[in-house]
mmCIF file of C-alpha atoms in Angstrom:
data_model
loop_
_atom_site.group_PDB
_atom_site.id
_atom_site.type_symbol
_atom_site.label_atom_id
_atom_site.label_comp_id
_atom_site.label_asym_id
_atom_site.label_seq_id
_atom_site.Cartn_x
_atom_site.Cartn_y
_atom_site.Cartn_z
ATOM 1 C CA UNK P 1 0.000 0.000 0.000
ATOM 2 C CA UNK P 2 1.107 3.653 -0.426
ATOM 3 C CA UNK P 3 0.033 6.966 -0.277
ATOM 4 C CA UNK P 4 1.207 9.807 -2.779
ATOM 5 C CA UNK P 5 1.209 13.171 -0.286
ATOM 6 C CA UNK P 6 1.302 16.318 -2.113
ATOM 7 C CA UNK P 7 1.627 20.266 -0.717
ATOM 8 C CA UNK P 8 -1.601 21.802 -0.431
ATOM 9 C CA UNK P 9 -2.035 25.844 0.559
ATOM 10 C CA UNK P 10 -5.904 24.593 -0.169
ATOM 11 C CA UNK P 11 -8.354 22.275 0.907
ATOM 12 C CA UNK P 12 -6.065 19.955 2.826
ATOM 13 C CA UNK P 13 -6.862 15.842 4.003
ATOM 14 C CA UNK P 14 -3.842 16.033 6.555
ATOM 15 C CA UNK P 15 -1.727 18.926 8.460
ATOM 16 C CA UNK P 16 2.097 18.513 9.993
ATOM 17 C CA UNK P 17 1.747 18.271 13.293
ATOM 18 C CA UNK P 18 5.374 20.341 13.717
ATOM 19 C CA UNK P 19 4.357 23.586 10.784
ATOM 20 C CA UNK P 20 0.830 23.132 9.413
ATOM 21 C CA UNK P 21 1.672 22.290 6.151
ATOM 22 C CA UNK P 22 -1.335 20.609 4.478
ATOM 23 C CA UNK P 23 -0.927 17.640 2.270
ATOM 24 C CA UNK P 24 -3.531 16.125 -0.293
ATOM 25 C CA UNK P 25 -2.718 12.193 -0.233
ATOM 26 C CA UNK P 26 -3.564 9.884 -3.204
ATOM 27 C CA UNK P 27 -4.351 6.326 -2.015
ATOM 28 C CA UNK P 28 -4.202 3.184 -3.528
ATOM 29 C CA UNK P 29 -7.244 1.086 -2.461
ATOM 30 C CA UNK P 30 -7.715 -0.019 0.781
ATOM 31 C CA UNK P 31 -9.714 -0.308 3.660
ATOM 32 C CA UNK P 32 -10.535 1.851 6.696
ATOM 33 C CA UNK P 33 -7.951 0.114 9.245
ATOM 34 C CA UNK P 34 -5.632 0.538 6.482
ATOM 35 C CA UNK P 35 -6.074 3.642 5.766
ATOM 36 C CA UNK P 36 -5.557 4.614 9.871
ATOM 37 C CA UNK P 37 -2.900 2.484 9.822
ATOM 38 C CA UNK P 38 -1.480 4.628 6.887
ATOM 39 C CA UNK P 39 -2.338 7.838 8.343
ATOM 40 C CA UNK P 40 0.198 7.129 11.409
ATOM 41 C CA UNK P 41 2.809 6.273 9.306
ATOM 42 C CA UNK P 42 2.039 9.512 7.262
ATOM 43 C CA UNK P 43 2.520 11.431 10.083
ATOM 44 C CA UNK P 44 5.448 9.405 11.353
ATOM 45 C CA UNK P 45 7.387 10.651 8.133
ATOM 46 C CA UNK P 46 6.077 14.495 8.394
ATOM 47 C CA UNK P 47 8.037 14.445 11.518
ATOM 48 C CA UNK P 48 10.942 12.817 10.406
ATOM 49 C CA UNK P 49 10.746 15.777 7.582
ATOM 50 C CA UNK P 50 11.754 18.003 10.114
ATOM 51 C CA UNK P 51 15.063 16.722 11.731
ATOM 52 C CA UNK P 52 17.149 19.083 10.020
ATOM 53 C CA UNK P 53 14.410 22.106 9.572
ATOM 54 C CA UNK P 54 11.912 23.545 11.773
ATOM 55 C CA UNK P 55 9.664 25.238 8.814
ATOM 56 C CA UNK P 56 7.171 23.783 5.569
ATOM 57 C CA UNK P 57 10.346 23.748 3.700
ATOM 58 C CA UNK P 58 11.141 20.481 5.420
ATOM 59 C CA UNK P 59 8.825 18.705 3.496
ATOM 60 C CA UNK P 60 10.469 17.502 -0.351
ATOM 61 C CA UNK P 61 9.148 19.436 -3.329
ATOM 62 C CA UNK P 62 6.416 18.056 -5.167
ATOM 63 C CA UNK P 63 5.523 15.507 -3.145
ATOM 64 C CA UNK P 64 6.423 12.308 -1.559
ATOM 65 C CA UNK P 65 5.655 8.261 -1.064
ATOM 66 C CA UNK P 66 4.559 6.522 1.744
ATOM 67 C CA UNK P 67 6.154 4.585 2.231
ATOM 68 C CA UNK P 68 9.334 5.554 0.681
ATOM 69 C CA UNK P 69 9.752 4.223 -2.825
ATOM 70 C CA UNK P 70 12.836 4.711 -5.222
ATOM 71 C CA UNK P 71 10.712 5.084 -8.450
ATOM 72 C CA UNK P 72 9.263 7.433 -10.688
ATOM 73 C CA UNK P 73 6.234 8.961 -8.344
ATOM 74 C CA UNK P 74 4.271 8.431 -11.606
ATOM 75 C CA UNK P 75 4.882 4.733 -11.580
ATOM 76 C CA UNK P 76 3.867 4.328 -7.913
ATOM 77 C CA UNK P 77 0.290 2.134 -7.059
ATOM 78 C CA UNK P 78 -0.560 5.468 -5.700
ATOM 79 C CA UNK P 79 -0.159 7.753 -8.596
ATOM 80 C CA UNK P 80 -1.909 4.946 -10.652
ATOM 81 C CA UNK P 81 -4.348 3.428 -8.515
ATOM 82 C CA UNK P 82 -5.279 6.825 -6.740
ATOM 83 C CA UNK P 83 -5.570 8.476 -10.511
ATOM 84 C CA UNK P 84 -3.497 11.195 -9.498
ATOM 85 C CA UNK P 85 -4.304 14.046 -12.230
ATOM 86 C CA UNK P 86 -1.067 14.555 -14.426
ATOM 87 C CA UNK P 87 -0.965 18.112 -13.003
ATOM 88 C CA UNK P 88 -0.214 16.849 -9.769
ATOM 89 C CA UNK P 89 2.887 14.493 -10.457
#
């Protein structure tokens, strides 16, 4: 399972718990538990974000997996499965 999490200054699905920052996250499918269980990991890796920085500029440019993946974002089950617009990648 992963989650695609993209900057938001809009309608957001999740904040940072250290800045605010607001993500959008595109899922692959899944169900509820999964989806909680992938929320805590989400925010596990918004704080790791900010070992090194304080600010929303911890956060990677254009976006991030969860979890990590060493592909093309466009590739990922979440890009696909979540039809991420081709705007967003």
């Amino acid at each position: 399972m992963q989650v695609l999490c993209k900057t938001t200054n809009g309608s957001a699905e999740t904040h940072c718990y250290v800045c605010g920052q607001g993500f959008v996250m595109f899922w692959e499918r899944q169900s509820r538990w999964e989806r909680q269980e992938a929320q805590r990991e989400i925010q596990k890796t918004l704080r790791q974000h900010h070992r090194n920085q304080k600010g929303p500029e911890a956060h990677p440019n254009g976006g991030f997996l969860v979890p990590e993946w060493n592909g093309s974002v466009a590739a990922s089950g979440a890009a696909i499965m979540g039809h991420v617009p081709s705007w967003a990648l």
